[in-house]
PDB file of C-alpha atoms in Angstrom:
ATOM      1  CA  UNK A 990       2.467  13.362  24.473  1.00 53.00           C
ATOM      2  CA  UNK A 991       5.395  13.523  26.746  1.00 65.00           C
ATOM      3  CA  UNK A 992       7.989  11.149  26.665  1.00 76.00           C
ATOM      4  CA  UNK A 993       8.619   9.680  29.721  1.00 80.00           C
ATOM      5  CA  UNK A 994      11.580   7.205  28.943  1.00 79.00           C
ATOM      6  CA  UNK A 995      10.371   4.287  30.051  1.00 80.00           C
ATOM      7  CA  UNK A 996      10.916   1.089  28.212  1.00 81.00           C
ATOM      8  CA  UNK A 997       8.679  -2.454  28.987  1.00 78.00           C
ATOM      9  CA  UNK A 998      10.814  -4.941  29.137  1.00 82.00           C
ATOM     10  CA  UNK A 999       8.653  -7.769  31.210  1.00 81.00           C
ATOM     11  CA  UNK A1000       5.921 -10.527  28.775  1.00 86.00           C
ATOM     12  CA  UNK A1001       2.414 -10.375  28.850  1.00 84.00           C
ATOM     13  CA  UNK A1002       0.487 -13.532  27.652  1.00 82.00           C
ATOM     14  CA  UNK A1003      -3.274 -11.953  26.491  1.00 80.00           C
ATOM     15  CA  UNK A1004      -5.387 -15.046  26.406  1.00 82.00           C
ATOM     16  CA  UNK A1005      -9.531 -15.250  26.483  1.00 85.00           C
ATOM     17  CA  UNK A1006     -11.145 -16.258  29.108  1.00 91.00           C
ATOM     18  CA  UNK A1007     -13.145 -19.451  26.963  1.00 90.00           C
ATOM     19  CA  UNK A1008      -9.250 -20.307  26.025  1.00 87.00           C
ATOM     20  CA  UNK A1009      -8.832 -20.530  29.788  1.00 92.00           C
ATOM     21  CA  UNK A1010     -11.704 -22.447  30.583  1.00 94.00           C
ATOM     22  CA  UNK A1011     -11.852 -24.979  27.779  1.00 92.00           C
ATOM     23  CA  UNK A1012      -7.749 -25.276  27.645  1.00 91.00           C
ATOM     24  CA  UNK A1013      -7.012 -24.964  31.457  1.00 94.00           C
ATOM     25  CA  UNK A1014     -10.117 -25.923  33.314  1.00 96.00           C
ATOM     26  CA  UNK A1015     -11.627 -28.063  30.881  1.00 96.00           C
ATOM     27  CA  UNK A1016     -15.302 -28.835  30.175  1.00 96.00           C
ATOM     28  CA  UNK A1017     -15.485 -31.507  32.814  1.00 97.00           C
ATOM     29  CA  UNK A1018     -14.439 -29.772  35.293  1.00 98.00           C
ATOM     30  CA  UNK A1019     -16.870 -26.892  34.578  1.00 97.00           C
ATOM     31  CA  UNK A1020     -19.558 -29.500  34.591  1.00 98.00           C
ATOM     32  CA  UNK A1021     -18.945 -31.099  38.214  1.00 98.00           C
ATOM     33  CA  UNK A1022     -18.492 -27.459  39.204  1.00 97.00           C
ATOM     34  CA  UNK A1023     -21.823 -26.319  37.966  1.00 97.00           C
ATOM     35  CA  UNK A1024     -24.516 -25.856  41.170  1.00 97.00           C
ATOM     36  CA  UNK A1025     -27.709 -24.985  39.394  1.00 97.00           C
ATOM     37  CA  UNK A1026     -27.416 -26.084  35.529  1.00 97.00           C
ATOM     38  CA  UNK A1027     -28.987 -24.444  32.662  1.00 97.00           C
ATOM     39  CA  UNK A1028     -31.388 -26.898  31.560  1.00 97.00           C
ATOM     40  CA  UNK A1029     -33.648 -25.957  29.243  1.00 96.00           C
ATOM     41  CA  UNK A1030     -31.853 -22.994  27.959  1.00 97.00           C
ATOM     42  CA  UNK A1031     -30.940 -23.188  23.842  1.00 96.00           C
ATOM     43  CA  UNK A1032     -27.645 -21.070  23.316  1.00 95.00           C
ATOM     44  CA  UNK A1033     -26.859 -19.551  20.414  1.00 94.00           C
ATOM     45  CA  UNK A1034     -22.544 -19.325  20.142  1.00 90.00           C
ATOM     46  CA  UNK A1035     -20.991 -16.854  18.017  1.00 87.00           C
ATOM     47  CA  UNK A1036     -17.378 -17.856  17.527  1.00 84.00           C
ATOM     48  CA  UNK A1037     -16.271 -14.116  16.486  1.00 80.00           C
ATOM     49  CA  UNK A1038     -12.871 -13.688  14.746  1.00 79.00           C
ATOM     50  CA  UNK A1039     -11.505 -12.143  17.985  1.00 76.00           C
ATOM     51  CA  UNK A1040     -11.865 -15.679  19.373  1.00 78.00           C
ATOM     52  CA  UNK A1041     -10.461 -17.734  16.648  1.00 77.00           C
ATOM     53  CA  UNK A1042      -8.105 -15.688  14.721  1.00 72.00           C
ATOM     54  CA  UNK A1043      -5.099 -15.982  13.980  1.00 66.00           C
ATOM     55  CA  UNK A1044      -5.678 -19.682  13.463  1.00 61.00           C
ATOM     56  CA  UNK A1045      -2.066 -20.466  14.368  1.00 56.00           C
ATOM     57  CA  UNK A1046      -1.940 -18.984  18.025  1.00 60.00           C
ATOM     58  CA  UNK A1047      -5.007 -20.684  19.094  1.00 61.00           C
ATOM     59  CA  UNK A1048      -5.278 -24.384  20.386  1.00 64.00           C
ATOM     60  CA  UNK A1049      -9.033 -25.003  20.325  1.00 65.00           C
ATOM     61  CA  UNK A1050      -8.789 -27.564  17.107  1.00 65.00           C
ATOM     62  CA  UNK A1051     -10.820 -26.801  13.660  1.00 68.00           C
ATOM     63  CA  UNK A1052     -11.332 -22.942  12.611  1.00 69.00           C
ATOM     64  CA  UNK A1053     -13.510 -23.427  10.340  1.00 74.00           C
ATOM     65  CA  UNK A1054     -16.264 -26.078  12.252  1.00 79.00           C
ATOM     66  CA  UNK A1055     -15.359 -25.579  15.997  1.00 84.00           C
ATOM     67  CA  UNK A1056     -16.911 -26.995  19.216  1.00 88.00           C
ATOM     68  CA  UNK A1057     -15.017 -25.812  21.807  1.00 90.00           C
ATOM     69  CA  UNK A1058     -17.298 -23.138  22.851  1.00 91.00           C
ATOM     70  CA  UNK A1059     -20.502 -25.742  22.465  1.00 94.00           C
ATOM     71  CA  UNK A1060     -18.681 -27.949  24.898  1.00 95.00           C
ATOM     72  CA  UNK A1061     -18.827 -25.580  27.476  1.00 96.00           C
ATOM     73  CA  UNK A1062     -22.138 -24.347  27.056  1.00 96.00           C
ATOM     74  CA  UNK A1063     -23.106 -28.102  27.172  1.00 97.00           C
ATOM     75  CA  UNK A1064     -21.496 -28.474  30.588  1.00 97.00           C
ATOM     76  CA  UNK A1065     -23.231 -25.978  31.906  1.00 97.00           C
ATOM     77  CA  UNK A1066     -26.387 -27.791  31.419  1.00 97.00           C
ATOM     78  CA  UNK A1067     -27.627 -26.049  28.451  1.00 98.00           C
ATOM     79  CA  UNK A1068     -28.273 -26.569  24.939  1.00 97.00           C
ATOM     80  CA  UNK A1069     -25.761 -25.396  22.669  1.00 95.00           C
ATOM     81  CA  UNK A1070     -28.214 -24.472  18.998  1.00 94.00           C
ATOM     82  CA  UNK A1071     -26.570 -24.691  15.776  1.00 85.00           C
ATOM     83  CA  UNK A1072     -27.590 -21.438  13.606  1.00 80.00           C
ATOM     84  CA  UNK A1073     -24.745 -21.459  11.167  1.00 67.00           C
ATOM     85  CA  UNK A1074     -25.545 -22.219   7.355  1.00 58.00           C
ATOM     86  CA  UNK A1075     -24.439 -25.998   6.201  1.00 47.00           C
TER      87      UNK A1075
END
């Protein structure tokens, strides 16, 4: 590849877009938003290591037993199903 001797020099904040909805937005926001809830839908969340790791950049609360992603699935009117092992 060519070097084309160019440096960047500006800051890029990479955030997910459930980071900006739960931590910007916030769950009750996205519920008085929501036109045509999902009632009656179970939802099965998969809180993936992409999402929650590293455990020190991320401001959801617990890494281990987290809700954040529930929440919003609640707010939108559906029914957020617990399939993880206890």
């Amino acid at each position: 590849m060519q070097n084309i001797d160019y440096e960047f020099q500006g800051s890029v904040e990479v955030r997910h877009l459930i980071d900006i909805l739960y931590n910007d937005v916030g769950p009750e926001k996205v519920k008085e938003s929501v036109e045509v809830p999902l009632t009656g839908l179970n939802v099965a969340i998969h809180y993936g290591c992409h999402l929650l790791k590293p455990k020190f950049d991320r401001t959801f609360g617990s890494s281990e037993r987290p809700r954040f992603f529930d929440e919003l699935v609640e707010a939108l009117g559906a029914t957020s199903i617990d399939t993880r092992k206890r």
